Short mmCIF file of C-alpha atoms in Angstrom, two decimals:
data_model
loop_
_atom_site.label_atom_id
_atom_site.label_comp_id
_atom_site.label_asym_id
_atom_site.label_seq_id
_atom_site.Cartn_x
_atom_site.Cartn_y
_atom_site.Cartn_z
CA UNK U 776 29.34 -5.55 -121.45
CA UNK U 777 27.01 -3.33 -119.77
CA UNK U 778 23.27 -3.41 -121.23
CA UNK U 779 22.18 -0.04 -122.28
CA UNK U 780 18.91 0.80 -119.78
CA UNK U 781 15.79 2.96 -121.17
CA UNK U 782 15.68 5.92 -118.58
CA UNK U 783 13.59 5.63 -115.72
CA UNK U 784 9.64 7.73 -116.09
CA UNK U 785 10.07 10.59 -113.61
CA UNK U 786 7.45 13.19 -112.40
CA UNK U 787 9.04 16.02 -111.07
CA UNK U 788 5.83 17.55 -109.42
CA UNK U 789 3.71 15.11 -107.73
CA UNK U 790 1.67 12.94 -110.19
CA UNK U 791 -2.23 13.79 -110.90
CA UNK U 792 -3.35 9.98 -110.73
CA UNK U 793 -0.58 8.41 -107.75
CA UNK U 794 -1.75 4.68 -108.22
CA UNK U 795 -1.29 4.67 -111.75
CA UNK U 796 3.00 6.25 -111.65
CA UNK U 797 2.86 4.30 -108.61
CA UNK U 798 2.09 1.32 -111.13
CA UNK U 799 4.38 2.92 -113.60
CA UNK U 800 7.33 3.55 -112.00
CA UNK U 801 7.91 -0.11 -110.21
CA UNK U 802 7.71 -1.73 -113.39
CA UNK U 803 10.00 0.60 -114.37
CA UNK U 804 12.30 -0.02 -111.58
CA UNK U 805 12.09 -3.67 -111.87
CA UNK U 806 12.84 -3.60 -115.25
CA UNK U 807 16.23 -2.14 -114.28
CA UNK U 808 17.29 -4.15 -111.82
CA UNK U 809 16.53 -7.22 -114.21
CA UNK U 810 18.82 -5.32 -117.45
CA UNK U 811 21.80 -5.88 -115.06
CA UNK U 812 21.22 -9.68 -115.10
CA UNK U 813 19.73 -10.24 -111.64
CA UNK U 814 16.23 -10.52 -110.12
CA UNK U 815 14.85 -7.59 -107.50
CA UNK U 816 14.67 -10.78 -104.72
CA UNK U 817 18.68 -11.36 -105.36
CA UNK U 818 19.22 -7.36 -104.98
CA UNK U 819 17.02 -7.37 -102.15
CA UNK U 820 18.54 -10.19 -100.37
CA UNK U 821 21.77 -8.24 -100.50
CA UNK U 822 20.08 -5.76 -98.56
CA UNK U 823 17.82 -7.98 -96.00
CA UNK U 824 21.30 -9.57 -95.13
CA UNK U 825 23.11 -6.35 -95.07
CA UNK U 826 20.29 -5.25 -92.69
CA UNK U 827 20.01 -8.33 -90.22
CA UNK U 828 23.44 -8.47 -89.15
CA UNK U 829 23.00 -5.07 -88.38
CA UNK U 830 19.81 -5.88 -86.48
CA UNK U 831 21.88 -8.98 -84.77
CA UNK U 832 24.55 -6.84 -83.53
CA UNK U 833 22.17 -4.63 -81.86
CA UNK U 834 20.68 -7.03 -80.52
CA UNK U 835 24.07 -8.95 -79.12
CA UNK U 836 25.03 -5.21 -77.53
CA UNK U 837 21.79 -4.85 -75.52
CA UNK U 838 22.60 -8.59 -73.81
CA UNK U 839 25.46 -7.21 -73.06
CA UNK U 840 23.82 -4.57 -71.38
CA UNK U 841 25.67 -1.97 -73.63
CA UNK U 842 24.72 1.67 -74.98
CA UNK U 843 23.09 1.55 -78.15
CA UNK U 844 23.51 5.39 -78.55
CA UNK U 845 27.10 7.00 -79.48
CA UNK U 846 27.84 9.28 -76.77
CA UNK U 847 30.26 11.95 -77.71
CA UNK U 848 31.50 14.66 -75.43
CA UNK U 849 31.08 18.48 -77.23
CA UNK U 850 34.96 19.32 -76.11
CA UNK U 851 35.96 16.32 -77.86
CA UNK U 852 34.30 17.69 -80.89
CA UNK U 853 35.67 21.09 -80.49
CA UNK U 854 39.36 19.97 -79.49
CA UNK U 855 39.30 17.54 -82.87
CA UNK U 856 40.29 14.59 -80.43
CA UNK U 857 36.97 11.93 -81.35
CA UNK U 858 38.65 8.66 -81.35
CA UNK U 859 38.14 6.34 -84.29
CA UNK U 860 36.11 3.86 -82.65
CA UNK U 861 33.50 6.58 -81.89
CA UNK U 862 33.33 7.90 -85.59
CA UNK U 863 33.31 4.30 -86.63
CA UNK U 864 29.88 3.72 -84.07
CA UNK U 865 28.62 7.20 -85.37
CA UNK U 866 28.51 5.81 -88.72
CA UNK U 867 27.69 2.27 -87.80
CA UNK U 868 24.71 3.43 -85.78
CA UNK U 869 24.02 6.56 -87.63
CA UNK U 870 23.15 8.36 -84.17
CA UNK U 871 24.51 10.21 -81.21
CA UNK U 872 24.29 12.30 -78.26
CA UNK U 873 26.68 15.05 -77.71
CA UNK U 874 26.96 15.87 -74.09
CA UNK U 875 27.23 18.93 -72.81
CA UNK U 876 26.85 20.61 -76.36
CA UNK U 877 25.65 23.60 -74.25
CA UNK U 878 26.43 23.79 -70.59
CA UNK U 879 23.45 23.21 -68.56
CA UNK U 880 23.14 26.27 -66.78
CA UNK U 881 22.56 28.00 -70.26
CA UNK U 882 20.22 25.39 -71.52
CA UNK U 883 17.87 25.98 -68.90
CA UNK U 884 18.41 29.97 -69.12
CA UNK U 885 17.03 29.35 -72.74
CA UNK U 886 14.22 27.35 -71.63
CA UNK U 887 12.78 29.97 -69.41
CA UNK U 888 13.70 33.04 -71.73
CA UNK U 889 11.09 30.79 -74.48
CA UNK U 890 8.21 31.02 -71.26
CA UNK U 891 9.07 34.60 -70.68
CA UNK U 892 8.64 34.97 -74.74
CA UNK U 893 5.46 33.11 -75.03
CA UNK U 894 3.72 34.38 -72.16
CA UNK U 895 4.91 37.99 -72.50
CA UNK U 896 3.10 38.03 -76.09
CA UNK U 897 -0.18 35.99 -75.07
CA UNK U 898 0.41 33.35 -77.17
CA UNK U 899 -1.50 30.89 -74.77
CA UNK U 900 -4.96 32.92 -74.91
CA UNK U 901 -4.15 32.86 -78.58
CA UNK U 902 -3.22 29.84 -79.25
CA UNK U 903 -5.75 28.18 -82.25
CA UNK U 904 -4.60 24.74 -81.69
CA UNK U 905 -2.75 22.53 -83.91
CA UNK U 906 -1.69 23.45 -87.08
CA UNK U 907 -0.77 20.23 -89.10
CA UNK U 908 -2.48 16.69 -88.38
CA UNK U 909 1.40 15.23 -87.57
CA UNK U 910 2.03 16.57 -84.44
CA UNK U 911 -1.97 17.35 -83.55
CA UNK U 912 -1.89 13.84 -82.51
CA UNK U 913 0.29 14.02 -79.39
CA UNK U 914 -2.19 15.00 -77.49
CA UNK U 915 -1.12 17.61 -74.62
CA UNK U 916 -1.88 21.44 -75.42
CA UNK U 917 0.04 22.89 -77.10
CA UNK U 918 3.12 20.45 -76.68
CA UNK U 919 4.46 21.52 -79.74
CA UNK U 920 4.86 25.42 -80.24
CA UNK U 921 4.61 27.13 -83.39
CA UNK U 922 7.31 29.32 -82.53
CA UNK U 923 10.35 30.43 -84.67
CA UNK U 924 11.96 33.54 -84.04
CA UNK U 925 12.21 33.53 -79.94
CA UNK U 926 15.89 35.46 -79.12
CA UNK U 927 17.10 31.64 -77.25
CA UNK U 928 16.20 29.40 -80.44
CA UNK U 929 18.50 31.86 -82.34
CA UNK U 930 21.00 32.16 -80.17
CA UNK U 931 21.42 28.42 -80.26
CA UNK U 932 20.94 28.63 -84.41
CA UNK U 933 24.12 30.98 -84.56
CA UNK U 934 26.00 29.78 -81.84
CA UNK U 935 30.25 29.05 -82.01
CA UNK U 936 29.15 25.81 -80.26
CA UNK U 937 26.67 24.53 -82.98
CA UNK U 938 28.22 25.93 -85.92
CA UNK U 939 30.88 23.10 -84.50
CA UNK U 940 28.83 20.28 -84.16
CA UNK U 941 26.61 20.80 -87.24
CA UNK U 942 30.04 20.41 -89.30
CA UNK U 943 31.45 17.76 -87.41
CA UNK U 944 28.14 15.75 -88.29
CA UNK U 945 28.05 17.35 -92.00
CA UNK U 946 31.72 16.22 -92.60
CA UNK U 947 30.81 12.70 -91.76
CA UNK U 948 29.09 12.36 -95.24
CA UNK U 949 30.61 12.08 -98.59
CA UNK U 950 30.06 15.42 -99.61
CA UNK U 951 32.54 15.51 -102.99
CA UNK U 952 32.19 13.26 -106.39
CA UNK U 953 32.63 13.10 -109.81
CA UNK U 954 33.85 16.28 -109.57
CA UNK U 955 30.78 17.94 -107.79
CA UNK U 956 31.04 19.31 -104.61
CA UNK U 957 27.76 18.77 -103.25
CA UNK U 958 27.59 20.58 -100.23
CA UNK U 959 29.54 22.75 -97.61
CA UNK U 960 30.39 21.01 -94.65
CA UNK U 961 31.84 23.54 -92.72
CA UNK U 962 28.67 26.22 -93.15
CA UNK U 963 24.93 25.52 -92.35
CA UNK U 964 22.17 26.78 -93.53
CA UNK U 965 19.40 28.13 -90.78
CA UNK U 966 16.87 25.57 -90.92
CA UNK U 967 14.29 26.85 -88.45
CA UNK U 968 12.22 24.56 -86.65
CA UNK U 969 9.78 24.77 -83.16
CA UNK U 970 9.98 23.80 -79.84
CA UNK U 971 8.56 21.35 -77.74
CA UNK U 972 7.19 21.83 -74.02
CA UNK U 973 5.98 18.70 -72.72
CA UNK U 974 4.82 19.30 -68.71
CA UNK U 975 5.51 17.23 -65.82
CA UNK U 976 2.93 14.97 -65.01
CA UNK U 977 1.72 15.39 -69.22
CA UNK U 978 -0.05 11.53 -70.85
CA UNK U 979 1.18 12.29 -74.69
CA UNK U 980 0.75 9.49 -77.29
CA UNK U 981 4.02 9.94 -78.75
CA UNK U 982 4.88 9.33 -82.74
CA UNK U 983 4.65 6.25 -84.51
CA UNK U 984 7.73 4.78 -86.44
CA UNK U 985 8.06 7.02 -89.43
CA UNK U 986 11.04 9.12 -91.31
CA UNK U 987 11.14 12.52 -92.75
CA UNK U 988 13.33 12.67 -96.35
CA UNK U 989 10.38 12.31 -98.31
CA UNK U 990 7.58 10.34 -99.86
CA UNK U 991 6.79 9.04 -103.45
CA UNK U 992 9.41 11.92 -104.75
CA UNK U 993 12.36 9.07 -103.63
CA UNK U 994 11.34 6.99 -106.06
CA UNK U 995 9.27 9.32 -108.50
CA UNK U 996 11.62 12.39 -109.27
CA UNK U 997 14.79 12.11 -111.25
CA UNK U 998 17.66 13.65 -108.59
CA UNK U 999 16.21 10.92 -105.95
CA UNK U 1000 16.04 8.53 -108.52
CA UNK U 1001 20.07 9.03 -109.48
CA UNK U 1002 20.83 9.51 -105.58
CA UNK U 1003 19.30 5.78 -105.16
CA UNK U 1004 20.73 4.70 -108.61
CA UNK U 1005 23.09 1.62 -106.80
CA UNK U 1006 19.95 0.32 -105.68
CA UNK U 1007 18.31 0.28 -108.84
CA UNK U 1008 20.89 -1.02 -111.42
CA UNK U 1009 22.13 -3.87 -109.18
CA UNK U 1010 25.45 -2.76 -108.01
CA UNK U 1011 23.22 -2.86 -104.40
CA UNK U 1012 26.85 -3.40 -102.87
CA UNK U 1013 27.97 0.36 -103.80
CA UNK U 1014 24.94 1.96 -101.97
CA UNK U 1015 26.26 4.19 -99.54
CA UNK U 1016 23.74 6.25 -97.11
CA UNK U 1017 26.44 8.75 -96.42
CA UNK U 1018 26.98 9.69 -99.87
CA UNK U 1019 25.11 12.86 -100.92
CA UNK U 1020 25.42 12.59 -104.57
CA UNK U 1021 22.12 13.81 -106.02
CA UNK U 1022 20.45 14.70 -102.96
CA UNK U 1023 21.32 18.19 -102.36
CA UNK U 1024 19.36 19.80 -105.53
CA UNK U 1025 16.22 18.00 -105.83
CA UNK U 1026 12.71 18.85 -105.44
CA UNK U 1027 10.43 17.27 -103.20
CA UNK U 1028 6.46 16.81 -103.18
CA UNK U 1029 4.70 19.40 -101.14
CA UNK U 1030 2.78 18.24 -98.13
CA UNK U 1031 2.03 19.26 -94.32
CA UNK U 1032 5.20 17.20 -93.26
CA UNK U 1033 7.21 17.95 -95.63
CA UNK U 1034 11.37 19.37 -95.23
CA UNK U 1035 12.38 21.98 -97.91
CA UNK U 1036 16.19 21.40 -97.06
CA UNK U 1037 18.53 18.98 -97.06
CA UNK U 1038 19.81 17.81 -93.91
CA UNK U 1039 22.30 15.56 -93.04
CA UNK U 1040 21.19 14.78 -89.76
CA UNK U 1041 17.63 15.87 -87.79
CA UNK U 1042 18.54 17.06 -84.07
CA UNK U 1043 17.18 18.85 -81.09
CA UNK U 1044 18.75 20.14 -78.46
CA UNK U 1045 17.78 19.71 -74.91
CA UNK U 1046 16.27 22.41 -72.50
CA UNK U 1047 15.61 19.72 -69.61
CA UNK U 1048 16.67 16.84 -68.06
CA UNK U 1049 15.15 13.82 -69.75
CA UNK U 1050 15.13 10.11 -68.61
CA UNK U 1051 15.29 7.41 -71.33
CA UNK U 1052 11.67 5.71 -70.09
CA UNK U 1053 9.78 9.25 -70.21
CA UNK U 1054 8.11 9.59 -73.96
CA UNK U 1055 12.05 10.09 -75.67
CA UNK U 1056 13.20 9.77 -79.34
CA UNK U 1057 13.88 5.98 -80.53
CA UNK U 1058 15.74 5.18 -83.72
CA UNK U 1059 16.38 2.47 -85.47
CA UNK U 1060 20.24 3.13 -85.79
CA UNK U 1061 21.10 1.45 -89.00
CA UNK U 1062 21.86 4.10 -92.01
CA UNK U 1063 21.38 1.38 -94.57
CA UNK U 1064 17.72 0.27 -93.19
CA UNK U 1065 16.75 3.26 -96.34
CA UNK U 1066 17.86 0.76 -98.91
CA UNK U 1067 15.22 -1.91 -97.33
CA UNK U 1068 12.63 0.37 -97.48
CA UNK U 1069 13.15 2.04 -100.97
CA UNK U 1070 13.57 -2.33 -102.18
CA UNK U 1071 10.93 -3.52 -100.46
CA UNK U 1072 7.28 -2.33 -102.38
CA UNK U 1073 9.12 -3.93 -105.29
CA UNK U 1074 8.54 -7.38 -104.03
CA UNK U 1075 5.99 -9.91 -105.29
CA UNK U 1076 3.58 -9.31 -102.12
CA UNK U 1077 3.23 -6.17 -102.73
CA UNK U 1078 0.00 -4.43 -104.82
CA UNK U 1079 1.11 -2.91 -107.66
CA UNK U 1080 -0.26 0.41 -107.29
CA UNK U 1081 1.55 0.94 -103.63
CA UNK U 1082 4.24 1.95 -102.11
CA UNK U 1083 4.15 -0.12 -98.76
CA UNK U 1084 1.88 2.59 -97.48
CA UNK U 1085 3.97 5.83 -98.42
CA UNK U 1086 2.07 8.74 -100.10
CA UNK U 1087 1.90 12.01 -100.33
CA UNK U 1088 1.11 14.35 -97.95
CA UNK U 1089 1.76 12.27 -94.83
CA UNK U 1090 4.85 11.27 -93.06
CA UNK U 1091 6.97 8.02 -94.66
CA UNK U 1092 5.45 5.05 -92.45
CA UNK U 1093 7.50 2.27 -91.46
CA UNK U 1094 6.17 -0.72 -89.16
CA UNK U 1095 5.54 -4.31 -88.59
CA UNK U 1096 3.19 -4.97 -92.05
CA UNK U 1097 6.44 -4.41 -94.23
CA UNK U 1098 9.74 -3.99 -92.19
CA UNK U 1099 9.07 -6.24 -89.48
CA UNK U 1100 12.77 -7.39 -88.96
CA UNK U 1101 13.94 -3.57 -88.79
CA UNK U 1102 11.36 -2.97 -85.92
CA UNK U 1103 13.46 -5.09 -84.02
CA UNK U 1104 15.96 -2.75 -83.41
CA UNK U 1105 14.26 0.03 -81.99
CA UNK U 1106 16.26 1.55 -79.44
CA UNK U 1107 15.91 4.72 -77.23
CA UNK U 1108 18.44 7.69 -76.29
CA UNK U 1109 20.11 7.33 -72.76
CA UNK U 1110 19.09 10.00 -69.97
CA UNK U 1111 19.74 13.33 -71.09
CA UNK U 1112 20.62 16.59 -69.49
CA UNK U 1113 19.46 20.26 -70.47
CA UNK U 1114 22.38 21.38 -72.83
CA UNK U 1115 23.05 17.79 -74.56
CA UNK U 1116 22.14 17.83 -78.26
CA UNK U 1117 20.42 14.43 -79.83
CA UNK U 1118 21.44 13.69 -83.35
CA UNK U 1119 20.00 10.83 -86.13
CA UNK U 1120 20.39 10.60 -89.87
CA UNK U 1121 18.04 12.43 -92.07
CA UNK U 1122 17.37 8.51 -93.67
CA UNK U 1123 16.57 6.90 -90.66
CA UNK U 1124 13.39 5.65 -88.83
CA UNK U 1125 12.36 7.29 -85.81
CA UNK U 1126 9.19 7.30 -82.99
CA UNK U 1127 8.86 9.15 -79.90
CA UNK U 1128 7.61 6.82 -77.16
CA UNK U 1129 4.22 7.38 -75.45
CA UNK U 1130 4.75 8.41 -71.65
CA UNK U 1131 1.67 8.84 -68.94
CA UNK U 1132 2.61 10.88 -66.45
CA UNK U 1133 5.73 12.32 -67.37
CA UNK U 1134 8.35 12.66 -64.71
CA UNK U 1135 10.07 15.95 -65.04
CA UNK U 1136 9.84 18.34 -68.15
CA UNK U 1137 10.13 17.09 -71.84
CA UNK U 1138 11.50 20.06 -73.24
CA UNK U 1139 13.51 20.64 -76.51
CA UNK U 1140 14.81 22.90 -79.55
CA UNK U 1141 14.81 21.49 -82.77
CA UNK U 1142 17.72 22.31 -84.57
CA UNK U 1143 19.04 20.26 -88.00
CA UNK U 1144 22.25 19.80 -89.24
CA UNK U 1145 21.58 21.65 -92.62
CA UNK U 1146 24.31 22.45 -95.00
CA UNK U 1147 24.73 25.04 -97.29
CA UNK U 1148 23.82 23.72 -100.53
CA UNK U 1149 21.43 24.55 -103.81
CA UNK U 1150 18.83 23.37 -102.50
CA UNK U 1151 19.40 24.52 -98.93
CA UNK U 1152 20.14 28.18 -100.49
CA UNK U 1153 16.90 28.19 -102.36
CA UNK U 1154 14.66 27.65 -99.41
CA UNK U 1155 17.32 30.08 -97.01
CA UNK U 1156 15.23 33.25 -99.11
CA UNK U 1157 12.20 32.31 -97.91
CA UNK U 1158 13.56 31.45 -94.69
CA UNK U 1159 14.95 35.05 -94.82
CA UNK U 1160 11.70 36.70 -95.65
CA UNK U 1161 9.58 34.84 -92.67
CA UNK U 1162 12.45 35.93 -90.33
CA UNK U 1163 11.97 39.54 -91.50
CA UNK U 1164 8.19 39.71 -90.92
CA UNK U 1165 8.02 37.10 -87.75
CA UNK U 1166 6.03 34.41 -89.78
CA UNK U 1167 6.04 30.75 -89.92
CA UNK U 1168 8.27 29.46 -92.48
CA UNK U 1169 6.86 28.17 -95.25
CA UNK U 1170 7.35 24.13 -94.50
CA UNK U 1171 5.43 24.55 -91.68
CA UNK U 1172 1.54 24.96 -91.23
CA UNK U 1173 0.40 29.30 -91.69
CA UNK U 1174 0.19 30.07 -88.61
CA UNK U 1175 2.49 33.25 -88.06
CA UNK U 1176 1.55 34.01 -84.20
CA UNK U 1177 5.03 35.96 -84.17
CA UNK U 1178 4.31 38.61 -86.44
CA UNK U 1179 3.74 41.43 -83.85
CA UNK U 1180 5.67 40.22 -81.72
CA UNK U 1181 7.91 43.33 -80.30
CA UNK U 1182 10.45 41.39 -78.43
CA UNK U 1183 11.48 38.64 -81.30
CA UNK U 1184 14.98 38.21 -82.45
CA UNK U 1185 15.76 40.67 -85.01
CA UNK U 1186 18.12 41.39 -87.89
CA UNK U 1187 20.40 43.53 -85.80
CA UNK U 1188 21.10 40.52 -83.54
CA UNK U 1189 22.56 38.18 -86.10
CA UNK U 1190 26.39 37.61 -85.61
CA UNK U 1191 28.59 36.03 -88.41
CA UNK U 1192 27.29 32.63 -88.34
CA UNK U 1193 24.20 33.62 -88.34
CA UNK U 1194 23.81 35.86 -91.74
CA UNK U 1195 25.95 33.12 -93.17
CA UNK U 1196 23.23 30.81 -92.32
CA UNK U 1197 20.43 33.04 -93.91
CA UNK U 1198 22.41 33.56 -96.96
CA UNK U 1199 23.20 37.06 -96.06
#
């Protein structure tokens, strides 16, 4: 007989005093865990196990001097023909590189249609420096450019070749239960992001283990709170971090890093050759790491008024203090070529290495895989209304350099996939 569980205290914008539904909320949680008859150590040594033979495998495939990284070729993806070992290390690893996503020549085509863009409209004499305090700390100038609307980030956007790959990724969720269809595999919505230019020869000081779904609104809102619900009534066994149950209407707390959409995987796309040891993207590839870190401020050691160091308005930190064991598994893309596109579940932690002296350009696109969804529709309108007037979108910092811009991508140039994407 199931025990009938008092519903969990929820705080759909973020909460005036943050210690005290910090406080609130795990005794809450614990509580819940304990009505289903066992303790939050016993549900979170489920998950610690769960986690460490994922950590040990890695581990046995780098003595072995093998790939961490899927590598899947893009005519694989568009010919259907992705053998079932490499969708079962896709969803093992929860990461992958798709070669040759865009053929090279193109990629680098792109690459110097952005300079002609940025230099054509002055933006470097303009430039007011960093806009958020995330990305101000990488230290070239500008590596990261505030730029939206350039003619080769939407060409990639609403490309035949992306459209593919952003539904091969989407369909490799659950994206149908209880009768809910939660999202649209097959049809993404436009999430625009900015570029990064990182010069030959740049010192940067990379990004520090963090990931991007949220902050205190995973534990603190209600949609979040039913999306993690295996975790908190001790079936910890069901959890599933491809299952988007939940996930695809909620709010989240505003802050300077925070992601309006829901996205089943965070990507870029390459505009440059890239060697592994030169400043690149590390994951930690295990999907289920999420359920150690949403467990883990409920333990004994930690204070009662925090969440292992997450709050709002700052990214979701993960590191040695509290996830020690999941550092372990830290592992780097291969070498990349201009035209491969990187890919890593929206769940999962992620750092860019430092690099001093940079051999070769750093250069990328960032481009999500984004589905069409509520949530995703709601934000596509304001999306739709920075595209029209050549401003920053509203997750990111004000800073709208594109405005009078003559030679931005306009409304005339949007093909099919495109003004499905903006919710035209």
């Amino acid at each position: 007989m199931s025990v009938p569980t008092a519903a969990l205290p929820h705080w759909e914008q973020t909460p005036t005093d943050l210690r005290a539904a910090t406080r609130e909320i795990k005794a809450a949680l614990r509580e819940r865990i304990e009505a289903s008859g066992r303790t939050v150590e016993e549900v979170f040594a489920v998950v610690e196990a769960r986690v460490q033979a994922a950590v040990d495998d890695i581990a046995a495939a780098r003595r072995r001097g093998e790939p961490i990284w899927p590598v899947i070729d893009y005519a694989d993806i568009a010919a259907g023909t992705v053998g079932a070992e490499q969708l079962a290390a896709v969803k093992r690893r929860g990461c992958l590189v798709v070669r040759g996503h865009f053929e090279r020549a193109q990629a680098l085509q792109w690459d110097a249609d952005i300079v002609d863009y940025v230099e054509s409209n002055h933006f470097f004499e303009d430039y007011r420096g960093p806009g958020d305090d995330f990305f101000g700390s990488v230290g070239s100038r500008p590596e990261i450019y505030p730029i939206y609307w350039s003619p080769a980030q939407m060409q990639a956007r609403q490309s035949e070749r992306m459209a593919a790959v952003q539904a091969f990724l989407n369909s490799q969720w659950k994206h149908e239960s209880d009768g809910v269809t939660w999202f649209d595999p097959n049809r993404d919505s436009l999430y625009p992001d900015r570029i990064r230019r990182r010069p030959e020869g740049a010192d940067s000081a990379g990004l520090g283990t963090h990931l991007d779904p949220g902050t205190l609104d995973l534990w603190m809102t209600r949609a979040y709170q039913q999306a993690f619900r295996h975790l908190f009534d001790g079936s910890v066994e069901r959890y599933d971090p491809w299952d988007a149950a939940h996930r695809t209407a909620g709010p989240q707390y505003p802050g300077s890093t925070m992601c309006s959409a829901f996205r089943t995987f965070q990507g870029w796309t390459a505009l440059s050759d890239m060697d592994h040891d030169q400043g690149v993207l590390h994951t930690v590839p295990i999907p289920e790491a999420m359920a150690y870190l949403m467990l883990r401020p409920l333990l004994p050691d930690v204070p009662d008024d925090d969440m292992c160091g997450v709050t709002v308005n700052q990214v979701f930190p993960a590191g040695h203090k509290w996830h020690a064991p999941l550092m372990e598994a830290l592992s780097g893309i291969p070498d990349v070529t201009a035209g491969d596109s990187v890919w890593w579940h929206c769940d999962m932690i992620h750092s860019v290495a430092p690099v001093e002296a940079q051999r070769g350009w750093g250069n990328v696109m960032y481009i999500p895989a984004a589905p069409w969804c509520p949530r995703n529709e709601q934000y596509a309108a304001s999306v739709r209304d920075a595209f029209t007037k050549g401003e920053s979108p509203s997750d990111f910092p004000a800073e709208h350099y594109e405005r009078d811009w003559p030679n931005r991508f306009q409304a005339a140039d949007l093909n099919a996939i495109g003004r499905r994407g903006l919710g035209l």
